[in-house]
XYZ file of C-alpha atoms in Angstrom:
316
model
C -0.004 0.002 0.000
C 1.407 3.372 -1.022
C 1.038 6.242 1.441
C 2.365 9.799 1.662
C 3.232 12.001 4.596
C 1.218 15.132 5.184
C 4.282 17.205 4.436
C 4.991 15.696 1.006
C 2.988 16.115 -2.120
C 1.097 13.092 -3.441
C 2.126 12.061 -6.940
C -0.176 9.064 -7.262
C -3.333 7.641 -5.687
C -4.025 4.173 -4.341
C -7.359 2.438 -5.089
C -8.778 0.948 -1.891
C -12.226 0.110 -3.235
C -11.086 -3.188 -4.783
C -10.831 -6.558 -3.000
C -7.463 -7.442 -1.518
C -4.996 -9.163 -3.819
C -5.610 -12.902 -3.553
C -5.872 -15.908 -5.840
C -9.626 -15.450 -5.578
C -9.313 -12.207 -7.521
C -9.716 -14.294 -10.679
C -13.344 -14.666 -9.600
C -13.644 -10.910 -10.172
C -11.192 -10.564 -13.064
C -12.650 -13.183 -15.428
C -16.333 -12.056 -15.247
C -15.281 -8.412 -15.617
C -13.096 -9.252 -18.617
C -15.942 -11.234 -20.254
C -18.377 -8.378 -19.638
C -15.925 -5.833 -21.105
C -15.342 -7.937 -24.236
C -19.120 -8.364 -24.638
C -19.674 -4.596 -24.284
C -17.073 -3.831 -26.964
C -18.261 -6.501 -29.416
C -21.965 -5.872 -28.756
C -21.737 -2.136 -29.306
C -19.529 -2.555 -32.366
C -22.131 -4.891 -33.867
C -24.910 -2.366 -33.192
C -22.793 0.481 -34.605
C -21.821 -1.287 -37.842
C -25.262 -2.864 -38.304
C -26.794 0.628 -38.400
C -24.074 1.983 -40.672
C -24.264 -0.874 -43.199
C -28.052 -1.364 -43.420
C -29.510 1.473 -45.516
C -32.987 0.808 -44.053
C -31.682 2.100 -40.723
C -30.317 5.371 -42.077
C -32.707 7.601 -40.155
C -32.338 9.864 -37.100
C -33.454 7.282 -34.529
C -30.931 4.625 -35.515
C -28.227 7.213 -36.125
C -28.550 8.297 -32.487
C -28.448 4.633 -31.400
C -25.238 4.026 -33.352
C -23.571 7.138 -31.877
C -24.660 6.060 -28.400
C -23.160 2.592 -28.945
C -19.923 4.160 -30.151
C -19.736 6.340 -27.028
C -20.408 3.300 -24.827
C -17.255 1.616 -26.114
C -15.040 4.501 -24.988
C -17.097 5.150 -21.852
C -16.283 1.673 -20.510
C -12.717 1.783 -21.860
C -12.050 4.806 -19.638
C -12.403 2.689 -16.467
C -12.666 -1.083 -16.976
C -9.120 -1.762 -18.318
C -7.670 -0.013 -15.250
C -9.971 -2.045 -12.993
C -8.761 -5.243 -14.662
C -5.150 -4.153 -14.244
C -5.690 -3.394 -10.566
C -7.214 -6.833 -9.953
C -4.042 -8.625 -11.076
C -1.459 -6.093 -9.943
C 0.116 -5.641 -6.516
C 0.542 -1.941 -7.205
C -2.946 -0.486 -7.518
C -1.942 3.080 -8.102
C -2.666 5.768 -10.644
C -0.849 9.056 -11.177
C -2.663 12.306 -10.496
C -2.562 13.104 -14.221
C -3.915 9.660 -15.075
C -6.655 10.062 -12.478
C -7.699 13.450 -13.831
C -7.741 12.103 -17.399
C -9.816 9.111 -16.318
C -12.341 11.388 -14.584
C -12.459 13.738 -17.552
C -13.038 11.131 -20.253
C -15.345 8.955 -18.159
C -17.640 11.808 -17.151
C -17.384 13.661 -20.458
C -18.470 10.536 -22.322
C -21.202 9.979 -19.715
C -22.407 13.558 -20.164
C -22.417 13.109 -23.953
C -24.506 9.947 -23.531
C -26.931 11.759 -21.225
C -27.360 14.603 -23.700
C -27.796 12.088 -26.520
C -30.461 10.191 -24.558
C -32.296 13.489 -24.076
C -32.018 14.145 -27.824
C -33.343 10.646 -28.559
C -36.348 11.241 -26.300
C -37.125 14.496 -28.106
C -36.725 12.703 -31.449
C -39.286 10.054 -30.408
C -41.580 12.798 -29.108
C -41.563 14.579 -32.481
C -41.923 11.278 -34.417
C -44.973 10.099 -32.463
C -46.648 13.353 -31.431
C -45.991 15.266 -34.688
C -45.522 12.541 -37.326
C -46.478 14.747 -40.281
C -43.870 17.367 -39.418
C -41.180 14.862 -38.391
C -39.376 14.687 -41.795
C -39.161 18.475 -42.009
C -38.048 18.906 -38.387
C -35.551 16.037 -37.975
C -33.605 16.610 -41.177
C -30.297 14.759 -41.764
C -28.442 18.027 -41.224
C -30.119 18.659 -37.851
C -29.523 15.045 -36.863
C -25.804 15.409 -37.582
C -25.638 18.712 -35.711
C -27.359 17.220 -32.663
C -25.040 14.193 -32.620
C -21.874 16.288 -32.928
C -23.216 18.916 -30.546
C -23.944 16.296 -27.868
C -20.346 15.097 -27.978
C -18.754 18.545 -28.085
C -20.923 19.957 -25.298
C -20.382 16.850 -23.153
C -16.607 17.285 -23.373
C -16.572 21.077 -22.925
C -18.895 20.990 -19.915
C -16.384 19.302 -17.603
C -13.216 20.979 -18.826
C -13.288 23.949 -16.355
C -14.029 21.565 -13.473
C -11.100 19.278 -14.289
C -8.775 22.246 -14.752
C -9.809 23.540 -11.311
C -9.227 20.146 -9.662
C -5.775 19.947 -11.279
C -4.746 23.113 -9.397
C -5.604 21.671 -5.955
C -2.801 20.484 -3.655
C -2.883 16.801 -2.646
C -0.639 15.943 0.291
C -2.046 12.698 1.703
C -3.577 10.364 2.553
C -3.720 9.086 -1.011
C -6.337 6.322 -0.817
C -9.277 6.609 -3.233
C -12.162 4.764 -1.650
C -13.654 3.756 -4.973
C -12.878 1.416 -7.885
C -12.124 4.299 -10.276
C -11.309 7.997 -10.017
C -14.406 10.023 -9.240
C -15.038 13.587 -8.146
C -15.994 13.188 -4.495
C -13.339 10.574 -3.534
C -10.623 12.663 -5.206
C -11.769 16.027 -3.807
C -11.845 14.525 -0.318
C -8.078 13.972 -0.620
C -7.242 17.605 -1.334
C -5.405 19.292 1.570
C -7.363 22.504 1.219
C -10.927 23.737 1.700
C -13.269 21.080 0.268
C -16.506 23.024 0.619
C -16.577 23.082 -3.180
C -17.655 19.425 -3.005
C -21.183 20.562 -2.090
C -21.263 22.949 -5.056
C -20.050 20.122 -7.312
C -22.846 17.890 -5.990
C -25.467 20.583 -6.625
C -24.248 21.215 -10.188
C -24.270 17.501 -10.995
C -27.693 17.050 -9.383
C -29.232 19.953 -11.332
C -27.863 18.595 -14.628
C -29.161 15.084 -13.894
C -32.593 16.239 -12.713
C -32.980 18.609 -15.674
C -32.222 15.815 -18.168
C -34.499 13.352 -16.359
C -37.371 15.839 -16.345
C -37.067 16.510 -20.088
C -36.954 12.788 -20.905
C -39.734 11.901 -18.453
C -42.049 14.630 -19.755
C -41.347 13.551 -23.334
C -42.239 9.939 -22.604
C -45.329 10.864 -20.583
C -46.572 12.803 -23.609
C -45.555 9.953 -25.931
C -47.408 7.334 -23.868
C -50.489 9.584 -23.710
C -50.520 9.876 -27.516
C -49.895 6.139 -28.014
C -52.800 5.185 -25.769
C -55.105 7.226 -28.017
C -54.176 5.178 -31.102
C -57.335 3.196 -31.974
C -55.760 -0.002 -33.269
C -53.920 -2.445 -30.985
C -51.385 -3.093 -33.764
C -50.628 0.615 -34.071
C -50.158 0.957 -30.304
C -47.856 -2.064 -30.208
C -45.722 -0.737 -33.069
C -45.423 2.698 -31.437
C -44.539 1.174 -28.075
C -41.899 -1.086 -29.630
C -40.028 1.876 -31.118
C -39.836 3.531 -27.692
C -39.336 0.504 -25.425
C -35.605 0.177 -26.061
C -34.981 3.900 -25.532
C -37.010 3.869 -22.318
C -35.148 0.788 -21.062
C -31.730 2.349 -21.692
C -32.909 5.619 -20.102
C -34.015 3.814 -16.924
C -30.767 1.829 -16.747
C -28.531 4.849 -17.346
C -30.231 7.444 -15.160
C -31.221 4.922 -12.488
C -27.570 4.086 -11.820
C -26.504 7.735 -12.234
C -29.089 8.843 -9.655
C -27.909 6.251 -7.124
C -24.352 7.424 -7.656
C -24.741 11.209 -7.677
C -28.086 12.180 -6.116
C -27.259 11.217 -2.541
C -25.367 14.375 -1.474
C -24.042 13.868 2.095
C -25.533 10.395 2.508
C -22.883 7.721 3.051
C -23.144 4.064 2.093
C -21.109 1.069 3.293
C -18.000 0.486 1.104
C -19.423 -2.712 -0.429
C -22.630 -0.876 -1.425
C -20.571 1.975 -2.890
C -18.673 -0.554 -5.009
C -21.888 -2.245 -6.184
C -23.421 1.106 -7.210
C -20.207 2.055 -9.041
C -20.265 -1.278 -10.907
C -23.915 -0.700 -11.888
C -23.036 2.750 -13.161
C -19.795 1.940 -14.975
C -20.204 -1.726 -15.997
C -23.683 -3.266 -15.764
C -25.660 -0.474 -17.482
C -23.339 -0.508 -20.546
C -23.502 -4.320 -20.521
C -27.293 -4.386 -20.931
C -27.565 -1.594 -23.514
C -26.606 -3.632 -26.636
C -28.879 -6.446 -25.397
C -31.825 -4.066 -25.062
C -31.277 -2.517 -28.483
C -30.786 -5.832 -30.287
C -33.458 -7.958 -28.610
C -36.219 -5.356 -28.360
C -36.033 -4.123 -31.948
C -37.083 -6.182 -34.975
C -35.306 -3.949 -37.505
C -32.086 -4.125 -35.497
C -32.254 -7.928 -35.390
C -32.563 -8.045 -39.184
C -29.652 -5.609 -39.605
C -27.442 -7.652 -37.244
C -28.243 -10.853 -39.169
C -27.252 -9.102 -42.411
C -24.001 -7.920 -40.824
C -23.136 -11.428 -39.592
C -23.944 -12.884 -43.012
C -21.633 -10.324 -44.657
C -18.858 -11.350 -42.260
C -19.348 -15.020 -43.163
C -19.209 -14.221 -46.879
C -16.064 -12.118 -46.364
C -14.251 -14.832 -44.432
C -15.356 -17.480 -46.938
C -14.023 -15.451 -49.881
C -10.795 -14.649 -48.012
C -10.108 -18.342 -47.321
């Protein structure tokens, strides 16, 4: 375990939220590795299936493909380091590495949150104003919204990370979490940490604002769907929204448990479980939800797999 004296500056942090190094760590390492590989492959399949199948070249599936692409990097920001820590005796990360991990993890998460909000608005326009949908959600606007979600998500956290990088850290250097996060890192700063409350309020406002927009959109969507006279029409409308609603509940459910608790403290094991839900389990279920709950996506994935078989057959 690496520690620093109060009089010396910390150059790296030690993760104390992981189980102690034992042979039994393989019980954690192997499932996490399998989940990570599944997340990468699953989201790549969804991404390329949308890009290759021309029938899916519309705003809804474009947003899904961008979301899947972000999920790959979102999990890559934390899981490889978790895997490394599970098999390494030295579970440390430099301050620069920690700041970069926080920046990319939360910037990608913010981009996903903004994109989910955009997807909810897209479904609202498609179902509540179907006649105006083609003129409102043009390809140009769709591209602007996708790029804007990513740019805004990355710019939003930049001042915060720059501010944290100026703080002095002089020990102890134990991060009581399985990855670098704002509160555990700010608690280690040897200066006034009252800014933690302001950070919590800013994060909470952003989360609540996004949840309200999405929730209001889906309440209106469900109200309109229930007025559709035919059962077949209602089922079709519900099926196009079910996957989005499922991903929304998974994403913001875990985010709320993680960041809408303010001064409430949980036992370390519960903190770790919530972090795993937020950083690992929610991304794990997203490609499953999008592929199993969507008929068009299933067809596109089958086409993609068939193309791969033809390619390998011709190559051999």
